[in-house]
Coordinates of C-alpha atoms in Angstrom, one line a residue:
M1 CA -45.8 28.0 10.4
S2 CA -42.6 27.9 12.4
L3 CA -40.6 25.5 14.6
L4 CA -39.2 28.4 16.5
T5 CA -40.7 29.7 19.7
E6 CA -40.0 33.1 21.3
F7 CA -37.8 31.3 23.8
D8 CA -35.8 29.7 20.9
I9 CA -35.2 33.2 19.5
H10 CA -34.1 34.5 22.9
L11 CA -31.6 31.7 23.4
F12 CA -30.3 32.1 19.8
K13 CA -29.7 35.8 20.2
E14 CA -28.0 35.1 23.6
G15 CA -25.7 32.5 22.1
K16 CA -27.3 29.9 24.4
H17 CA -29.3 27.7 22.0
F18 CA -27.4 24.5 21.8
H19 CA -29.9 22.4 19.7
L20 CA -30.3 24.5 16.7
Y21 CA -30.3 21.5 14.4
K22 CA -33.9 20.8 15.6
K23 CA -35.0 24.2 14.5
L24 CA -33.0 25.6 11.6
G25 CA -32.3 23.9 8.3
S26 CA -34.8 21.7 6.5
H27 CA -37.4 19.5 8.4
L28 CA -39.9 17.1 7.0
M29 CA -43.3 17.8 8.5
E30 CA -47.1 18.2 8.0
F31 CA -48.8 21.6 8.0
N32 CA -52.5 22.2 7.4
G33 CA -53.0 18.6 6.3
K34 CA -50.2 18.8 3.8
K35 CA -46.9 17.0 3.9
G36 CA -43.9 19.0 3.0
V37 CA -40.7 20.6 4.2
Y38 CA -40.1 23.5 6.6
F39 CA -37.0 25.6 5.8
A40 CA -35.4 28.1 8.2
L41 CA -32.2 30.1 7.6
W42 CA -30.2 32.7 9.5
A43 CA -29.3 35.5 7.0
P44 CA -29.7 38.8 8.9
N45 CA -28.2 41.0 6.1
A46 CA -30.3 39.6 3.3
S47 CA -33.0 41.7 1.5
Q48 CA -34.4 38.6 -0.2
V49 CA -34.1 34.9 0.4
S50 CA -35.8 32.0 -1.5
V51 CA -35.5 28.2 -1.6
I52 CA -34.4 26.9 -5.0
G53 CA -34.3 23.2 -5.8
D54 CA -35.3 20.3 -8.1
F55 CA -38.9 20.7 -6.9
N56 CA -39.1 24.2 -8.5
D57 CA -36.6 23.9 -11.4
W58 CA -34.2 26.1 -9.4
Y59 CA -36.4 29.1 -10.1
R60 CA -35.5 31.9 -7.8
Q61 CA -38.9 33.4 -7.5
A62 CA -40.9 30.2 -6.9
H63 CA -40.6 29.9 -3.1
P64 CA -39.6 33.2 -1.4
M65 CA -38.9 33.0 2.3
K66 CA -40.3 35.4 4.9
A67 CA -38.2 37.2 7.4
R68 CA -39.3 36.8 11.0
P69 CA -40.5 40.1 12.6
D70 CA -38.3 39.6 15.7
S71 CA -35.0 41.0 14.4
S72 CA -33.5 37.5 14.7
G73 CA -32.4 37.5 11.0
I74 CA -34.1 34.2 10.5
W75 CA -36.1 33.5 7.3
E76 CA -38.8 30.8 7.0
V77 CA -41.0 29.0 4.5
F78 CA -43.1 25.7 4.3
I79 CA -42.9 24.1 0.9
P80 CA -45.4 21.2 0.2
E81 CA -43.7 20.3 -3.1
A82 CA -40.4 19.4 -1.3
K83 CA -39.9 15.9 0.1
K84 CA -37.2 13.6 1.4
G85 CA -34.4 13.5 -1.1
S86 CA -35.1 16.9 -2.6
L87 CA -32.1 18.8 -3.7
Y88 CA -32.0 22.5 -2.6
K89 CA -30.0 25.6 -2.0
Y90 CA -30.9 29.1 -0.8
F91 CA -30.8 32.0 -3.2
I92 CA -29.7 35.1 -1.1
K93 CA -29.8 38.7 -2.3
S94 CA -28.0 40.9 0.2
N95 CA -28.7 44.4 1.3
N96 CA -25.6 45.5 -0.6
G97 CA -26.9 43.9 -3.8
Y98 CA -24.6 40.8 -3.6
E99 CA -26.3 37.7 -4.9
V100 CA -25.4 34.1 -4.2
E101 CA -26.7 30.5 -4.0
K102 CA -25.7 28.8 -0.8
G103 CA -26.0 25.3 0.6
D104 CA -27.8 24.9 4.0
P105 CA -25.4 25.3 7.0
Y106 CA -27.7 22.9 8.9
A107 CA -28.3 20.3 6.2
F108 CA -28.2 16.7 7.4
Y109 CA -27.1 15.4 4.0
W110 CA -25.4 16.9 0.9
E111 CA -24.9 15.8 -2.7
T112 CA -21.6 14.0 -3.2
P113 CA -18.8 16.4 -4.3
P114 CA -18.1 17.9 -6.7
N115 CA -21.9 18.5 -6.6
T116 CA -22.9 21.1 -4.0
A117 CA -26.6 21.0 -3.3
S118 CA -28.1 20.2 0.1
V119 CA -30.5 17.3 0.4
V120 CA -33.7 17.2 2.4
W121 CA -33.3 14.2 4.8
D122 CA -34.4 12.9 8.2
L123 CA -32.5 11.4 11.1
E124 CA -34.8 8.5 11.8
N125 CA -32.9 5.4 13.0
T126 CA -33.3 2.3 15.1
W127 CA -30.3 1.9 17.4
N128 CA -29.0 -1.3 19.0
D129 CA -26.3 0.0 21.2
K130 CA -28.2 0.4 24.5
K131 CA -25.8 -2.0 26.2
W132 CA -22.8 0.1 25.2
L133 CA -24.4 3.4 26.2
T134 CA -25.5 2.0 29.6
K135 CA -22.0 0.8 30.2
R136 CA -20.5 4.1 29.1
K137 CA -22.8 5.9 31.6
K138 CA -22.0 3.6 34.4
E139 CA -18.2 4.0 33.9
A140 CA -18.2 7.8 33.5
G141 CA -15.5 9.4 35.5
K142 CA -13.6 6.2 36.2
A143 CA -10.1 5.6 35.1
K144 CA -10.0 3.3 32.0
P145 CA -7.7 2.4 29.2
V146 CA -8.1 4.5 26.1
S147 CA -6.2 3.2 23.1
V148 CA -7.3 5.0 19.9
Y149 CA -6.9 3.8 16.3
E150 CA -7.0 7.0 14.1
L151 CA -8.6 6.3 10.7
H152 CA -9.3 8.1 7.4
I153 CA -12.4 6.5 6.1
G154 CA -11.6 7.2 2.4
S155 CA -8.3 5.3 2.4
W156 CA -8.3 2.7 5.1
K157 CA -9.2 0.0 2.7
R158 CA -10.3 0.2 -0.9
V159 CA -12.0 -2.2 -3.4
P160 CA -9.6 -3.1 -6.2
E161 CA -12.3 -5.0 -8.1
D162 CA -14.4 -1.8 -8.3
G163 CA -11.9 0.8 -9.5
M164 CA -10.2 1.1 -6.2
R165 CA -13.2 2.9 -4.6
S166 CA -13.3 3.6 -0.9
L167 CA -15.4 1.3 1.4
S168 CA -18.9 2.6 2.2
Y169 CA -20.0 3.1 5.8
R170 CA -21.8 -0.2 5.7
E171 CA -18.9 -2.1 4.3
L172 CA -16.7 -0.6 7.0
A173 CA -19.3 -1.7 9.6
E174 CA -18.7 -5.3 8.3
Q175 CA -14.9 -5.2 8.5
L176 CA -13.7 -2.6 11.0
P177 CA -15.2 -3.7 14.3
G178 CA -13.6 -7.2 14.0
Y179 CA -10.2 -5.8 13.0
L180 CA -10.3 -3.4 16.0
K181 CA -11.2 -6.3 18.3
E182 CA -8.4 -8.4 16.9
T183 CA -5.8 -5.6 17.4
G184 CA -7.2 -4.6 20.8
F185 CA -8.0 -0.9 20.4
T186 CA -10.7 0.5 22.7
H187 CA -11.7 3.4 20.4
V188 CA -11.5 4.5 16.8
E189 CA -11.1 8.1 15.9
F190 CA -12.4 9.1 12.5
M191 CA -10.7 12.0 10.7
P192 CA -13.5 14.5 9.9
V193 CA -16.6 12.7 8.4
M194 CA -18.4 16.0 8.0
E195 CA -19.1 16.9 4.4
H196 CA -16.1 18.6 2.7
P197 CA -15.7 19.6 -1.0
F198 CA -12.0 18.8 -1.4
F199 CA -11.1 15.2 -0.7
G200 CA -7.4 16.2 -0.3
S201 CA -8.2 18.3 2.7
W202 CA -8.8 15.0 4.6
G203 CA -12.0 16.5 5.9
Y204 CA -10.4 19.5 7.7
Q205 CA -12.1 22.0 5.3
V206 CA -15.8 21.5 6.2
T207 CA -18.8 22.9 4.4
G208 CA -21.5 20.6 5.8
Y209 CA -21.0 20.7 9.5
F210 CA -24.2 18.6 10.2
A211 CA -23.8 16.0 7.5
P212 CA -21.6 12.9 7.3
S213 CA -20.0 12.8 3.9
S214 CA -22.2 11.3 1.3
R215 CA -19.1 9.9 -0.4
F216 CA -19.6 6.8 1.7
G217 CA -23.4 6.6 2.2
T218 CA -26.4 8.3 4.0
P219 CA -26.5 9.6 7.5
Q220 CA -28.3 6.4 8.6
D221 CA -25.4 4.4 7.0
F222 CA -23.0 6.3 9.2
M223 CA -25.2 5.6 12.2
H224 CA -25.1 1.9 11.3
L225 CA -21.3 2.0 11.4
V226 CA -21.3 3.7 14.8
D227 CA -23.9 1.2 16.0
A228 CA -21.8 -1.8 14.8
L229 CA -18.7 -0.4 16.5
H230 CA -20.6 0.0 19.8
Q231 CA -22.0 -3.5 19.6
A232 CA -18.4 -4.7 19.3
E233 CA -17.5 -2.5 22.4
I234 CA -15.5 0.0 20.4
G235 CA -15.9 3.7 21.2
V236 CA -16.1 6.3 18.5
I237 CA -14.3 9.6 18.6
L238 CA -14.9 12.2 15.8
D239 CA -12.5 14.9 14.7
W240 CA -14.2 18.2 15.0
V241 CA -13.1 21.4 13.2
P242 CA -14.4 24.6 14.9
S243 CA -11.1 26.5 14.0
H244 CA -11.7 27.4 10.3
F245 CA -13.8 26.7 7.2
P246 CA -13.1 27.0 3.4
N247 CA -14.0 29.8 1.0
D248 CA -16.1 27.6 -1.3
L249 CA -18.9 29.6 -2.8
H250 CA -21.7 27.3 -1.5
G251 CA -20.3 27.2 2.0
L252 CA -20.3 29.5 5.0
H253 CA -18.0 32.2 3.7
Y254 CA -19.5 35.6 3.1
F255 CA -22.8 33.9 3.6
D256 CA -25.4 36.7 3.2
G257 CA -23.2 39.2 1.5
T258 CA -21.4 40.0 4.7
F259 CA -18.9 38.3 6.9
L260 CA -21.5 36.4 8.9
Y261 CA -19.8 33.4 10.4
E262 CA -16.3 34.8 10.1
H263 CA -14.6 37.9 11.4
E264 CA -14.7 40.8 9.0
D265 CA -11.2 41.9 10.0
P266 CA -8.8 39.6 8.0
N267 CA -6.3 39.8 10.9
K268 CA -8.8 37.9 12.9
G269 CA -10.9 36.2 10.2
F270 CA -8.5 34.8 7.7
H271 CA -6.1 31.9 8.3
P272 CA -2.9 32.5 6.3
D273 CA -1.7 28.8 6.7
W274 CA -4.8 27.1 5.3
Q275 CA -6.2 30.0 3.2
S276 CA -9.4 29.6 5.1
Y277 CA -11.7 31.6 7.3
I278 CA -11.9 31.8 11.1
F279 CA -15.2 31.7 13.0
N280 CA -16.2 34.8 14.8
Y281 CA -16.3 33.3 18.4
G282 CA -17.6 36.6 19.8
R283 CA -20.8 36.4 17.9
N284 CA -23.6 34.8 19.8
E285 CA -25.3 33.1 16.9
V286 CA -22.0 31.6 15.7
R287 CA -21.3 30.2 19.2
S288 CA -24.8 28.6 19.1
F289 CA -24.1 27.1 15.7
L290 CA -20.8 25.6 16.8
I291 CA -21.9 24.2 20.2
S292 CA -25.1 22.9 18.6
N293 CA -22.9 21.1 16.1
A294 CA -20.8 19.5 18.8
L295 CA -23.8 18.3 20.7
Y296 CA -25.4 17.1 17.4
W297 CA -22.7 14.5 16.8
L298 CA -22.9 13.3 20.4
D299 CA -26.7 13.2 20.5
V300 CA -27.8 12.1 17.0
F301 CA -24.9 9.9 16.1
H302 CA -24.0 8.6 19.6
A303 CA -20.4 9.6 19.3
D304 CA -18.3 8.9 22.4
G305 CA -16.0 11.9 22.1
L306 CA -14.8 14.8 20.0
R307 CA -11.1 15.5 19.2
V308 CA -10.9 19.3 18.5
D309 CA -8.5 20.1 15.7
A310 CA -6.0 23.0 15.7
V311 CA -6.8 24.4 19.1
A312 CA -3.5 26.3 19.2
S313 CA -4.6 28.3 16.1
M314 CA -7.7 29.4 18.0
L315 CA -6.0 30.4 21.2
Y316 CA -3.4 32.9 19.8
L317 CA -4.2 36.1 17.8
D318 CA -0.7 36.0 16.4
Y319 CA -0.8 32.3 15.4
S320 CA 1.2 32.0 12.1
R321 CA 1.1 35.8 11.7
K322 CA 3.9 38.3 11.2
E323 CA 4.3 41.5 13.1
G324 CA 1.6 44.0 11.8
E325 CA -0.7 41.1 10.8
W326 CA -2.5 40.9 14.2
E327 CA -3.8 43.2 16.9
P328 CA -3.4 42.6 20.6
N329 CA -6.4 42.0 22.8
E330 CA -7.8 44.6 25.2
F331 CA -5.1 43.8 27.7
G332 CA -2.3 44.1 25.2
G333 CA -1.8 40.3 25.0
N334 CA -1.8 37.8 22.1
E335 CA -4.5 35.6 23.5
D336 CA -7.8 35.4 21.6
L337 CA -10.2 36.0 24.5
E338 CA -13.3 35.3 22.5
A339 CA -12.0 31.9 21.3
I340 CA -10.9 31.0 24.8
S341 CA -14.3 31.9 26.2
F342 CA -15.9 29.8 23.4
L343 CA -13.7 26.7 24.1
K344 CA -14.5 26.9 27.8
E345 CA -18.2 27.1 27.1
F346 CA -18.0 24.3 24.6
N347 CA -16.5 22.0 27.2
E348 CA -18.8 23.0 30.0
V349 CA -21.9 22.3 27.8
V350 CA -20.6 19.0 26.4
Y351 CA -19.7 17.7 29.9
A352 CA -23.0 19.0 31.4
Q353 CA -25.1 17.3 28.8
F354 CA -22.9 14.2 28.0
P355 CA -20.8 13.6 31.1
D356 CA -19.9 10.1 29.9
T357 CA -18.1 11.4 26.7
M358 CA -14.7 12.9 26.2
T359 CA -13.2 16.0 24.6
I360 CA -9.6 15.9 23.4
A361 CA -7.5 19.0 22.4
E362 CA -5.0 18.9 19.6
E363 CA -3.0 21.7 21.2
S364 CA 0.7 22.1 20.3
T365 CA 1.9 24.8 22.6
A366 CA 2.6 25.2 26.3
W367 CA -0.8 26.8 27.0
P368 CA -1.5 26.0 30.7
M369 CA -4.4 23.9 32.0
V370 CA -5.9 22.8 28.7
S371 CA -7.3 19.7 30.3
K372 CA -8.2 21.2 33.7
P373 CA -11.7 22.3 34.8
T374 CA -12.9 25.7 33.8
Y375 CA -13.8 26.6 37.4
I376 CA -10.1 26.7 38.3
G377 CA -9.1 28.6 35.1
G378 CA -8.6 25.7 32.7
L379 CA -10.0 25.2 29.2
G380 CA -12.1 22.2 30.4
F381 CA -10.9 19.5 27.9
G382 CA -10.8 15.9 29.1
M383 CA -7.4 15.3 27.5
K384 CA -4.7 17.0 25.5
W385 CA -2.4 15.5 22.8
M386 CA 1.2 15.3 24.2
M387 CA 2.9 16.8 21.2
G388 CA 6.2 17.3 23.0
W389 CA 6.3 13.5 23.8
M390 CA 5.7 12.7 20.2
H391 CA 8.4 15.1 18.9
D392 CA 11.0 14.0 21.4
T393 CA 10.3 10.3 21.1
L394 CA 10.5 10.2 17.3
E395 CA 13.6 12.4 17.3
Y396 CA 15.3 10.0 19.8
F397 CA 14.3 6.8 17.9
Q398 CA 15.4 8.2 14.6
K399 CA 19.0 8.4 15.9
D400 CA 21.4 5.6 15.3
P401 CA 21.6 3.6 18.6
V402 CA 25.3 4.3 18.8
H403 CA 24.6 8.0 19.3
R404 CA 21.6 7.6 21.7
K405 CA 23.8 7.8 24.8
H406 CA 24.3 11.5 24.1
H407 CA 20.5 12.1 24.0
Q408 CA 19.3 10.3 27.1
N409 CA 17.5 13.5 28.2
T410 CA 15.4 13.5 25.0
I411 CA 13.7 10.2 25.9
T412 CA 13.4 11.0 29.6
F413 CA 12.3 14.7 29.5
S414 CA 8.6 14.1 29.0
T415 CA 8.2 12.9 32.6
T416 CA 9.1 16.3 33.9
Y417 CA 5.7 17.6 32.6
A418 CA 3.7 14.4 32.0
F419 CA 1.3 15.1 34.8
T420 CA 0.6 18.8 34.2
E421 CA -2.2 17.7 31.8
N422 CA -4.3 14.7 31.1
F423 CA -2.2 13.6 28.2
M424 CA -2.8 11.4 25.2
L425 CA 0.3 10.1 23.4
P426 CA -0.3 10.6 19.7
L427 CA 1.5 9.0 16.7
S428 CA -0.9 10.7 14.3
H429 CA -1.4 11.1 10.5
D430 CA 0.6 14.3 10.6
E431 CA 3.8 12.3 11.3
V432 CA 3.5 10.1 8.2
V433 CA 2.9 12.6 5.4
Y434 CA 4.7 15.3 3.4
G435 CA 8.1 13.7 3.3
K436 CA 8.3 12.8 7.0
Q437 CA 8.3 9.1 6.2
A438 CA 6.3 6.3 7.7
I439 CA 7.0 5.5 11.4
L440 CA 8.8 2.3 10.3
N441 CA 11.2 4.1 8.0
K442 CA 12.0 6.7 10.6
M443 CA 13.7 3.8 12.4
P444 CA 17.5 3.4 11.8
G445 CA 19.4 0.4 10.6
D446 CA 18.8 -2.6 8.5
A447 CA 15.4 -4.3 8.2
W448 CA 15.8 -6.4 11.4
N449 CA 16.8 -3.3 13.4
K450 CA 14.0 -1.2 11.9
F451 CA 11.4 -3.6 13.1
A452 CA 13.1 -4.1 16.5
N453 CA 13.2 -0.4 17.0
L454 CA 9.5 -0.1 16.1
R455 CA 8.5 -2.8 18.6
A456 CA 10.6 -1.0 21.2
L457 CA 9.0 2.3 20.4
Y458 CA 5.5 1.0 20.7
S459 CA 6.4 -0.9 23.9
Y460 CA 7.8 2.2 25.5
M461 CA 4.8 4.2 24.3
F462 CA 2.3 1.8 26.0
A463 CA 4.3 1.8 29.2
H464 CA 4.6 5.6 29.3
P465 CA 1.8 7.4 31.3
G466 CA -1.0 8.7 29.2
T467 CA -3.7 7.4 26.9
K468 CA -2.6 6.2 23.4
L469 CA -3.3 7.0 19.7
L470 CA -1.9 5.3 16.7
F471 CA -2.6 6.2 13.0
M472 CA -3.8 3.5 10.7
G473 CA -1.1 1.5 9.0
A474 CA 1.4 2.1 11.8
E475 CA 0.0 -1.0 13.6
F476 CA 1.5 -3.3 11.0
G477 CA 4.6 -1.1 10.1
Q478 CA 3.5 0.2 6.7
P479 CA 6.8 1.3 5.1
S480 CA 5.3 4.0 2.8
E481 CA 3.8 7.4 3.8
W482 CA 0.1 7.6 4.0
N483 CA -1.6 8.5 0.7
H484 CA -5.3 9.5 1.0
D485 CA -5.9 8.5 -2.6
S486 CA -4.9 4.9 -2.1
S487 CA -5.4 2.1 0.3
L488 CA -3.3 0.9 3.2
E489 CA -0.9 -1.8 2.0
W490 CA -2.8 -4.8 3.4
H491 CA -0.8 -7.3 1.4
L492 CA 2.1 -6.7 3.7
M493 CA 0.2 -8.6 6.4
E494 CA 1.3 -11.8 4.7
E495 CA 5.0 -10.9 5.5
A496 CA 6.2 -12.1 8.9
P497 CA 7.8 -8.8 10.1
H498 CA 4.6 -6.8 9.5
H499 CA 2.4 -9.5 10.9
N500 CA 4.6 -9.5 14.0
I501 CA 4.2 -5.7 14.4
K502 CA 0.5 -6.2 14.4
N503 CA 0.8 -8.9 17.0
T504 CA 3.0 -6.7 19.1
I505 CA 0.3 -4.0 19.1
A506 CA -2.4 -6.6 19.9
Q507 CA -0.3 -7.9 22.9
L508 CA 0.4 -4.3 24.1
N509 CA -3.3 -3.4 23.8
K510 CA -4.3 -6.6 25.7
L511 CA -1.8 -5.8 28.5
Y512 CA -2.9 -2.1 28.6
R513 CA -6.5 -3.1 29.0
S514 CA -5.9 -5.9 31.6
E515 CA -3.2 -4.3 33.8
P516 CA -4.6 -1.6 36.1
A517 CA -1.1 -0.1 36.7
L518 CA -1.0 0.9 33.0
Y519 CA -4.1 3.0 33.2
E520 CA -5.5 3.6 36.7
K521 CA -3.2 6.6 37.4
S522 CA -2.3 7.6 33.9
F523 CA -2.7 11.3 34.8
E524 CA -1.2 11.3 38.3
A525 CA 2.4 11.5 39.3
E526 CA 1.7 8.8 41.9
G527 CA 1.3 6.3 39.1
F528 CA 4.9 6.6 37.9
E529 CA 8.3 6.3 39.5
W530 CA 11.7 6.3 37.9
V531 CA 14.0 3.5 38.9
D532 CA 16.9 4.7 36.8
F533 CA 17.2 7.2 34.0
Q534 CA 21.0 7.9 34.4
D535 CA 22.5 4.9 32.5
A536 CA 23.1 6.9 29.4
E537 CA 26.2 4.9 28.5
S538 CA 24.0 1.8 28.0
S539 CA 20.9 3.7 26.8
V540 CA 18.8 1.9 29.4
I541 CA 15.9 3.4 31.3
S542 CA 13.7 1.7 33.9
F543 CA 10.6 2.8 35.8
L544 CA 7.6 1.6 37.7
R545 CA 4.0 2.0 36.7
K546 CA 1.8 1.9 39.7
G547 CA -1.8 1.0 40.2
I548 CA -4.1 1.6 43.2
E549 CA -3.0 -1.8 44.6
P550 CA 0.8 -2.2 45.0
K551 CA 0.4 -5.8 43.8
D552 CA -0.5 -4.5 40.3
N553 CA 2.8 -2.5 39.9
I554 CA 4.7 -3.1 36.7
L555 CA 8.5 -2.7 36.3
V556 CA 9.5 -1.5 32.8
V557 CA 13.0 -1.8 31.5
C558 CA 14.0 -0.4 28.1
N559 CA 17.3 -1.4 26.5
L560 CA 17.5 1.0 23.5
T561 CA 20.6 -0.3 21.8
P562 CA 20.9 -3.6 19.9
V563 CA 23.3 -5.0 22.5
P564 CA 22.0 -7.7 24.9
R565 CA 23.0 -7.1 28.5
E566 CA 23.6 -9.9 31.0
N567 CA 23.3 -9.6 34.7
Y568 CA 21.9 -6.1 34.6
R569 CA 20.8 -5.1 38.1
I570 CA 17.7 -3.2 38.7
G571 CA 16.4 -2.0 42.1
V572 CA 12.9 -3.2 43.1
P573 CA 10.5 -1.8 45.7
Q574 CA 9.8 -5.2 47.5
Q575 CA 11.5 -8.5 47.8
G576 CA 10.0 -11.5 46.1
T577 CA 9.8 -13.0 42.6
W578 CA 9.2 -11.1 39.5
K579 CA 7.9 -12.5 36.2
E580 CA 8.4 -11.2 32.7
I581 CA 4.9 -10.5 31.3
F582 CA 6.0 -8.9 28.1
N583 CA 9.1 -8.9 26.0
S584 CA 9.3 -7.0 22.7
D585 CA 12.2 -9.3 21.6
S586 CA 10.1 -12.4 21.9
N587 CA 10.5 -15.0 19.1
T588 CA 6.8 -14.9 18.6
L589 CA 7.0 -11.1 17.8
G590 CA 10.0 -11.5 15.4
G591 CA 12.7 -10.8 17.9
S592 CA 15.8 -12.7 18.8
G593 CA 14.3 -14.5 21.8
V594 CA 16.6 -13.2 24.5
K595 CA 14.5 -13.5 27.7
N596 CA 14.7 -14.0 31.5
A597 CA 14.0 -17.1 33.5
E598 CA 10.4 -18.0 34.2
E599 CA 10.8 -16.4 37.7
V600 CA 13.4 -13.8 38.7
R601 CA 14.0 -13.7 42.5
S602 CA 15.0 -10.5 44.2
E603 CA 18.2 -10.3 46.2
A604 CA 19.1 -8.1 49.2
V605 CA 21.6 -6.2 47.0
P606 CA 20.9 -2.4 47.4
T607 CA 20.6 -0.8 44.0
H608 CA 18.9 2.4 42.8
Q609 CA 18.2 3.5 46.3
K610 CA 16.2 0.3 46.9
E611 CA 17.1 -2.3 49.4
H612 CA 16.4 -5.2 47.0
S613 CA 17.2 -5.7 43.4
V614 CA 16.9 -8.2 40.5
S615 CA 19.5 -9.3 38.1
L616 CA 18.1 -9.3 34.6
T617 CA 19.0 -10.2 31.0
L618 CA 18.1 -7.3 28.8
P619 CA 17.2 -8.2 25.2
P620 CA 18.8 -6.3 22.4
M621 CA 16.7 -3.3 21.3
G622 CA 14.1 -4.6 23.7
V623 CA 11.5 -3.5 26.2
I624 CA 10.4 -5.9 29.0
Y625 CA 7.6 -5.6 31.5
L626 CA 7.8 -7.5 34.8
K627 CA 5.3 -8.0 37.5
R628 CA 5.6 -9.5 41.0
G629 CA 4.6 -13.2 40.9

């Protein structure tokens, strides 16, 4: 028996089969009146393959697989003794005599590490998120606020009464949606949930590409978590890692006694930074594996988007390599043409089949048109992380305010390229580990100034063009670096300064979601206008965020020193009254309470090339948003 048709094999060989999870791997079924499991494995260089498991005492000769006669390299067998929950691996003997026991690349479920067997499972589930998916489809292509909470499942919150274990998917489903509603985020981004042997890799060294980690529950438990988030109107973005995989014996590396999933040439196939292996993007069957995997998470688990990790490492043949450790492409350049072709096809297929989802590139170089359509030469991503903004902003805010006047260009430079891509502003996990310090402790000064700086940083971030991403713990100003082996420091919420940071984020998210000027033209130059970026002496910048309707425009003024400024004149586009709709120095947020009158009337005093202006009081280390009344 077989699940594979001739057309399946044709597509697989062409690299155009994008639903391989329905065909390869292990599938519960009935054949000739008997219930059992159908197994199918791609191992073209094997001379012998058998399924070993707890149903045959791991005996290598009990259930040999048969190679298909169509040169596809796929082996098959139906085993009546296997059932849901059965543990299994493939015993592979290669043409070159190499012998190995491998997990199933297409397994839906794995044993909990350090155990390494695959588990026969199904994907049956009753979903209750139709309302969310209908809304998602209806809003596809429309400008909308995207404020992402980046989360590591294993260390968001732990259970002290039970040996400090991590929360399960179902426990997260009870606690996370309410917290995200309270703080106002539109989406959560999970660091990789795919099964990985080493917890300290944070999920970025994947062995089970089609399986949510069993550390926290079953595939259905993870579906339940996604469902609960959707019912709370929270979108779910998954980190996806098509850039590399580890060398664990049970994983993809040297799968059938040959370099099957990775390049044979170490200059192309081995990653020196991560001591891992790089997919062979030029091999059709590997492309089918990866694109099938991307669609799997969108299809089976209802994910709303994929954030693609380490795109820069895929684009360049000389990434992290010294001279002599890489070979130029056929045109003599350092671009990896096969990886580029793969990324374009990945985005084309995702947006063709799931036009209401999003793909986001973590890409740290100046590669052009990452988030532009492939038909004009782009890579086709929906968004790109704005790493330059992140670097410059943190560098600026780390400086003592007395020195900031010499670095005005650092905080204003991002707008010179802000509209070259569809940018997401990230303050991610990478910024709060390995001695870089927590965001709060990057801020200069005493305790009051640290928190004031942090509120100003977040207020500037939410006013800046682009979508937003904040790593867990930063939303309440956790002072210590992130540690994947412990929990966030939730007890700090009882202290006013931390509680106030959380309230600041909640207020900013609420404004971001409700004020069209902050999101309607996030990716367009027409949505932003400098009022003044030249007052370096006072470290003050001011700009307009513009919506489709002029009445929605918001004036943003940032005073990035701890000195309040009276009668500070700012040019405005129209006469009338302006009202302060947000103030990071508000008493309710832990600030000093310096604010403007309920209404600020413009005057016919030309300023900043405008005919009218307003006289404002700028709070110390404060950011204010104003809107026409």
